[in-house]
């Protein structure tokens, strides 16, 4: 990628909640590229930044972090990127450290650690306007002088103030290459660092970077040793001896780094910062209400209800426009290919349908990310996690799992994309695993059809609603234990402590919100979209071929005097029956026999793997009602009620017995029947492994539970 | 000395000890929470867990289990609050 390009690279780093993304958007003017770092699900954002004098540099926005002691994949990426250890990335030529001007001391800790990298540095003291409002006076010149002349710029990225000065400072840093003076370690600590460096050099034959040596000495969980290829037994001996030396200097080796850095920074900031007594005042007042024991949960429930209603209901309108547009396109294209039925079907049902299949997700993605971006940028997301954490922590998830799981009840796709807000990789993966279990709106049609056709007429509307609500709970019932087992016994990743900053409340910037909505949608289209398109074409081919015209001629010849629509429906049904999909469905029907499914239901189940909502229209085709059947189709309901087994031990009994109806619904509640979900899961977990595990786990579980329900209920009734 | 998990909302005191072996304590140190610093339990979440603590001009949330081993010298001039009866 960037390695092939000539020119300079500048990295943007900083603590979370410093307005780093706002600054990045302001500096690059949205000329950005978004990708992924290889092998990890950490987004790589980069863009072109003008240094004010026509010089263009590539600005890379690295994930926000508090310290270089890496524990999450995001943090590891920052360390690897800054030391030039990422496969596709060059080491940056300079680093811009974004600092929250209202909390200089804590933010400078990261900058102080970064000074060990030996890279030219620009310090951006962002949110300077907020600091000024709080009565904090910052002497930027004095700070710059004490840091060896490193450019220090005061900005307010939100208001667009100071952006030009940042551009000039980047240009200046690249020319003068002024570095921040490194920490002066106590003599014994310095010796310990030298010992580790010597140990590495002796064993791997090259001298390590200073920053790597510090990670080895000070961090108990660092993966730098593995990356350097430094063998464990030797490494442990050298590090143990070096840490003993740090202990002799009077420091706990694991606490030495923050203690020494913070001591340095306290001296550095003397006279630089003045005033600013009550820095958390305004937000504390808001929290009195938003985190109140009674009002807090009420406001939370209101916001979440609004979000859910928007994703579930509001998104329906643009989704209808999209499906209307797709139908219109089909109607326009179809006549032009009238003489070529195969091509006509490929273009209309396969290609146009395939594009429509992933475009249909866009409204929900955009609306959810409108909410997610506003919640995150305003600072409320952390509060939401604070309120909900207790309900999730016991099963290995955390408070941030709530939004993705709630969104899963509308659609799993935006829910999966929003798992990115979860920092802890273990909780993120477990949440991503749980989201597809939530009863999404695509499961509604089959529940509605089954309830309207079989539950309501026999047991009354009361039971109809009970079954409806019950089906929406089935997924949740299995998702929670799944997350528990996954985090407790399967994932061997160390759990992350749930230390979460409750940042100052801020007004979200519309440009940042819109930009984030668009980026998520664009990534979904470019990654998952292609997979969804391919799946649609494959399924189209499986249910279209082989297509022997003799089938149609035979039916048309024998059905004289029958209504043309009924004949067309019969022709379609016959074609599907002898297609690859139909043949496959018939041959695997014995597998679904213990669930009480006949071959027609089996074909419907198989055809629904790319998108579960097609079950209703597939049943319409296999039961010869014709294409385009909906859940409220009286005709389809009548035909299904009349359907009887024509062979086997259950001959003469209704196919849709109570047992089979419940088994079918439970199967759809649990089965992984959504190509886009599997594709998005792969996109969000960094490979097909977890997507495949999820697919097989959910599908097996669905089959087992459908068998259990059928076998138990059919014996009771 | 009182474990942070047993402080009442509004109470504050000096941090008397941290355990750098624990990843929670490492995180807090990176955020600038060092021995001797004053910290305050701002509130508990509506369900009693996690806690919100304030130190060095910032508010941070952490779980009860993570706060058990963080010891505080509660300041003598703390607002006196009767503990709410445990439900």
Short mmCIF file of C-alpha atoms in Angstrom, two decimals, chain B residues 1-86:
data_model
loop_
_atom_site.label_atom_id
_atom_site.label_comp_id
_atom_site.label_asym_id
_atom_site.label_seq_id
_atom_site.Cartn_x
_atom_site.Cartn_y
_atom_site.Cartn_z
CA UNK B 1 -7.58 1.48 55.02
CA UNK B 2 -10.75 0.65 53.11
CA UNK B 3 -11.13 -1.23 49.84
CA UNK B 4 -12.37 1.12 47.12
CA UNK B 5 -15.32 -1.21 46.60
CA UNK B 6 -16.58 -0.39 50.10
CA UNK B 7 -16.49 3.40 49.79
CA UNK B 8 -19.83 5.18 49.83
CA UNK B 9 -20.76 7.53 47.02
CA UNK B 10 -19.24 10.93 47.77
CA UNK B 11 -16.45 9.55 49.96
CA UNK B 12 -12.86 10.22 48.96
CA UNK B 13 -9.39 9.53 50.22
CA UNK B 14 -5.78 8.94 49.34
CA UNK B 15 -4.83 5.89 47.35
CA UNK B 16 -2.64 3.87 49.67
CA UNK B 17 -1.77 0.89 47.53
CA UNK B 18 -2.07 -0.59 44.09
CA UNK B 19 -0.94 -3.96 42.82
CA UNK B 20 1.00 -3.44 39.57
CA UNK B 21 0.75 -7.15 38.80
CA UNK B 22 -2.95 -6.73 38.08
CA UNK B 23 -3.99 -5.46 34.68
CA UNK B 24 -6.70 -3.19 36.15
CA UNK B 25 -4.14 -1.42 38.30
CA UNK B 26 -1.79 -1.09 35.32
CA UNK B 27 -4.59 0.58 33.36
CA UNK B 28 -5.35 2.96 36.21
CA UNK B 29 -1.69 3.86 36.60
CA UNK B 30 -1.50 4.68 32.89
CA UNK B 31 -4.45 7.01 33.48
CA UNK B 32 -2.41 8.74 36.16
CA UNK B 33 -3.71 7.06 39.31
CA UNK B 34 -0.59 6.73 41.45
CA UNK B 35 -0.15 6.00 45.17
CA UNK B 36 -0.84 9.05 47.34
CA UNK B 37 -3.28 10.58 44.88
CA UNK B 38 -6.76 11.59 46.05
CA UNK B 39 -9.65 9.73 44.50
CA UNK B 40 -13.36 9.94 45.04
CA UNK B 41 -16.15 7.45 44.56
CA UNK B 42 -18.59 9.54 42.54
CA UNK B 43 -21.41 7.06 42.23
CA UNK B 44 -22.42 3.48 41.68
CA UNK B 45 -24.29 2.36 38.58
CA UNK B 46 -28.05 1.94 39.07
CA UNK B 47 -27.58 -1.82 39.56
CA UNK B 48 -24.80 -1.27 42.14
CA UNK B 49 -21.93 -2.20 39.83
CA UNK B 50 -19.72 -0.81 38.25
CA UNK B 51 -18.39 2.21 40.12
CA UNK B 52 -17.52 5.66 38.82
CA UNK B 53 -14.40 7.15 40.41
CA UNK B 54 -12.88 10.56 39.95
CA UNK B 55 -9.19 11.37 40.07
CA UNK B 56 -6.93 13.90 38.38
CA UNK B 57 -9.86 15.68 36.76
CA UNK B 58 -11.39 12.66 35.05
CA UNK B 59 -14.15 10.16 35.75
CA UNK B 60 -13.46 6.48 35.17
CA UNK B 61 -15.69 3.45 35.56
CA UNK B 62 -14.50 0.14 36.98
CA UNK B 63 -16.18 -3.00 38.28
CA UNK B 64 -16.66 -3.86 41.95
CA UNK B 65 -14.49 -6.97 41.65
CA UNK B 66 -11.74 -4.82 40.15
CA UNK B 67 -12.02 -2.30 42.98
CA UNK B 68 -11.74 -4.81 45.82
CA UNK B 69 -7.97 -4.80 45.99
CA UNK B 70 -7.48 -1.06 45.67
CA UNK B 71 -7.00 0.32 49.19
CA UNK B 72 -7.96 3.86 50.19
CA UNK B 73 -7.18 5.96 53.28
CA UNK B 74 -10.60 7.55 53.59
CA UNK B 75 -10.25 11.22 54.44
CA UNK B 76 -11.46 12.23 57.90
CA UNK B 77 -13.44 15.18 56.56
CA UNK B 78 -15.50 13.02 54.21
CA UNK B 79 -19.21 13.76 54.14
CA UNK B 80 -20.71 11.27 56.53
CA UNK B 81 -23.35 9.16 54.91
CA UNK B 82 -25.23 6.36 56.47
CA UNK B 83 -24.90 3.23 54.38
CA UNK B 84 -28.12 2.43 52.61
CA UNK B 85 -29.71 -0.74 53.96
CA UNK B 86 -28.69 -3.60 51.72
#
